[in-house]
């Protein structure tokens, strides 16, 4: 979720939260269980233990792609050279 209309995380708040959580995983301090919806659909609970996170994360790579997250744009009445093409602007 973007925190402003022009930048996904202008103060780095969400990035710091992600870093803290990944550090907790890497230190083996957190176990993660399946969501209730997956438990309901498949009838089993998957759990990744802290020790497994600690062993796995040193081999992991992360890719943060905030540019692909769709954002709300407002269509304005002015048109480009093509009258059928709306001009999109950010508020």
Coordinates of C-alpha atoms in Angstrom, one line a residue:
X1 CA 0.0 0.0 0.0
X2 CA 1.4 3.4 -1.0
X3 CA 1.6 6.0 1.8
X4 CA 1.4 9.0 -0.5
X5 CA 0.1 9.7 -4.0
X6 CA 3.6 10.3 -5.4
X7 CA 5.8 7.9 -3.5
X8 CA 5.1 4.4 -2.0
X9 CA 7.0 5.0 1.3
X10 CA 8.2 8.7 1.5
X11 CA 9.7 8.3 5.0
X12 CA 10.9 4.7 4.6
X13 CA 8.4 3.6 7.3
X14 CA 7.3 0.4 5.5
X15 CA 10.8 -0.5 4.4
X16 CA 12.0 -0.2 8.1
X17 CA 9.1 -2.4 9.2
X18 CA 10.0 -5.0 6.5
X19 CA 13.7 -4.9 7.5
X20 CA 12.8 -5.5 11.2
X21 CA 10.6 -8.4 10.4
X22 CA 13.2 -10.0 8.0
X23 CA 15.8 -9.6 10.7
X24 CA 13.5 -11.4 13.2
X25 CA 13.1 -14.2 10.7
X26 CA 16.8 -14.4 10.0
X27 CA 17.5 -14.6 13.8
X28 CA 15.1 -17.5 14.1
X29 CA 12.8 -15.5 16.4
X30 CA 9.6 -16.0 14.4
X31 CA 7.6 -19.0 13.2
X32 CA 5.0 -18.5 10.4
X33 CA 1.9 -20.5 10.0
X34 CA -0.6 -20.8 7.1
X35 CA -3.4 -18.3 6.9
X36 CA -6.8 -19.5 8.0
X37 CA -8.0 -19.5 4.4
X38 CA -5.3 -21.9 3.3
X39 CA -6.1 -24.1 6.3
X40 CA -9.7 -24.1 5.3
X41 CA -9.1 -24.8 1.6
X42 CA -6.5 -27.5 2.0
X43 CA -7.3 -28.9 5.5
X44 CA -3.8 -28.6 6.9
X45 CA -1.6 -26.1 8.7
X46 CA 1.8 -25.5 7.3
X47 CA 4.3 -24.0 9.7
X48 CA 7.8 -22.7 8.9
X49 CA 9.8 -22.7 12.2
X50 CA 12.2 -20.0 13.3
X51 CA 15.1 -22.5 12.9
X52 CA 14.1 -23.1 9.3
X53 CA 13.9 -19.4 8.5
X54 CA 17.3 -18.9 10.1
X55 CA 18.8 -21.6 7.9
X56 CA 17.0 -20.5 4.7
X57 CA 17.2 -16.7 4.7
X58 CA 21.0 -16.4 4.2
X59 CA 20.4 -18.0 0.8
X60 CA 17.4 -15.8 -0.1
X61 CA 17.2 -12.8 -2.4
X62 CA 14.6 -10.0 -2.2
X63 CA 13.1 -7.9 -4.9
X64 CA 11.0 -4.9 -4.0
X65 CA 9.0 -3.7 -7.0
X66 CA 6.9 -0.8 -5.8
X67 CA 6.5 0.6 -9.3
X68 CA 4.2 -2.2 -10.3
X69 CA 1.7 -1.6 -7.6
X70 CA -1.3 0.0 -9.3
X71 CA -2.2 3.5 -8.1
X72 CA -5.3 5.6 -8.4
X73 CA -5.1 8.2 -11.2
X74 CA -7.7 10.8 -12.0
X75 CA -8.8 11.2 -15.6
X76 CA -9.0 14.9 -16.6
X77 CA -11.0 16.4 -19.5
X78 CA -8.0 17.6 -21.5
X79 CA -6.9 15.3 -24.2
X80 CA -3.6 14.4 -25.8
X81 CA -3.2 14.4 -29.6
X82 CA -5.5 11.4 -29.7
X83 CA -9.0 12.4 -28.6
X84 CA -9.8 8.9 -27.6
X85 CA -6.9 8.7 -25.1
X86 CA -7.5 10.1 -21.6
X87 CA -4.7 12.1 -19.9
X88 CA -3.8 10.6 -16.6
X89 CA -2.5 12.8 -13.8
X90 CA -1.8 12.4 -10.1
X91 CA -3.5 14.6 -7.6

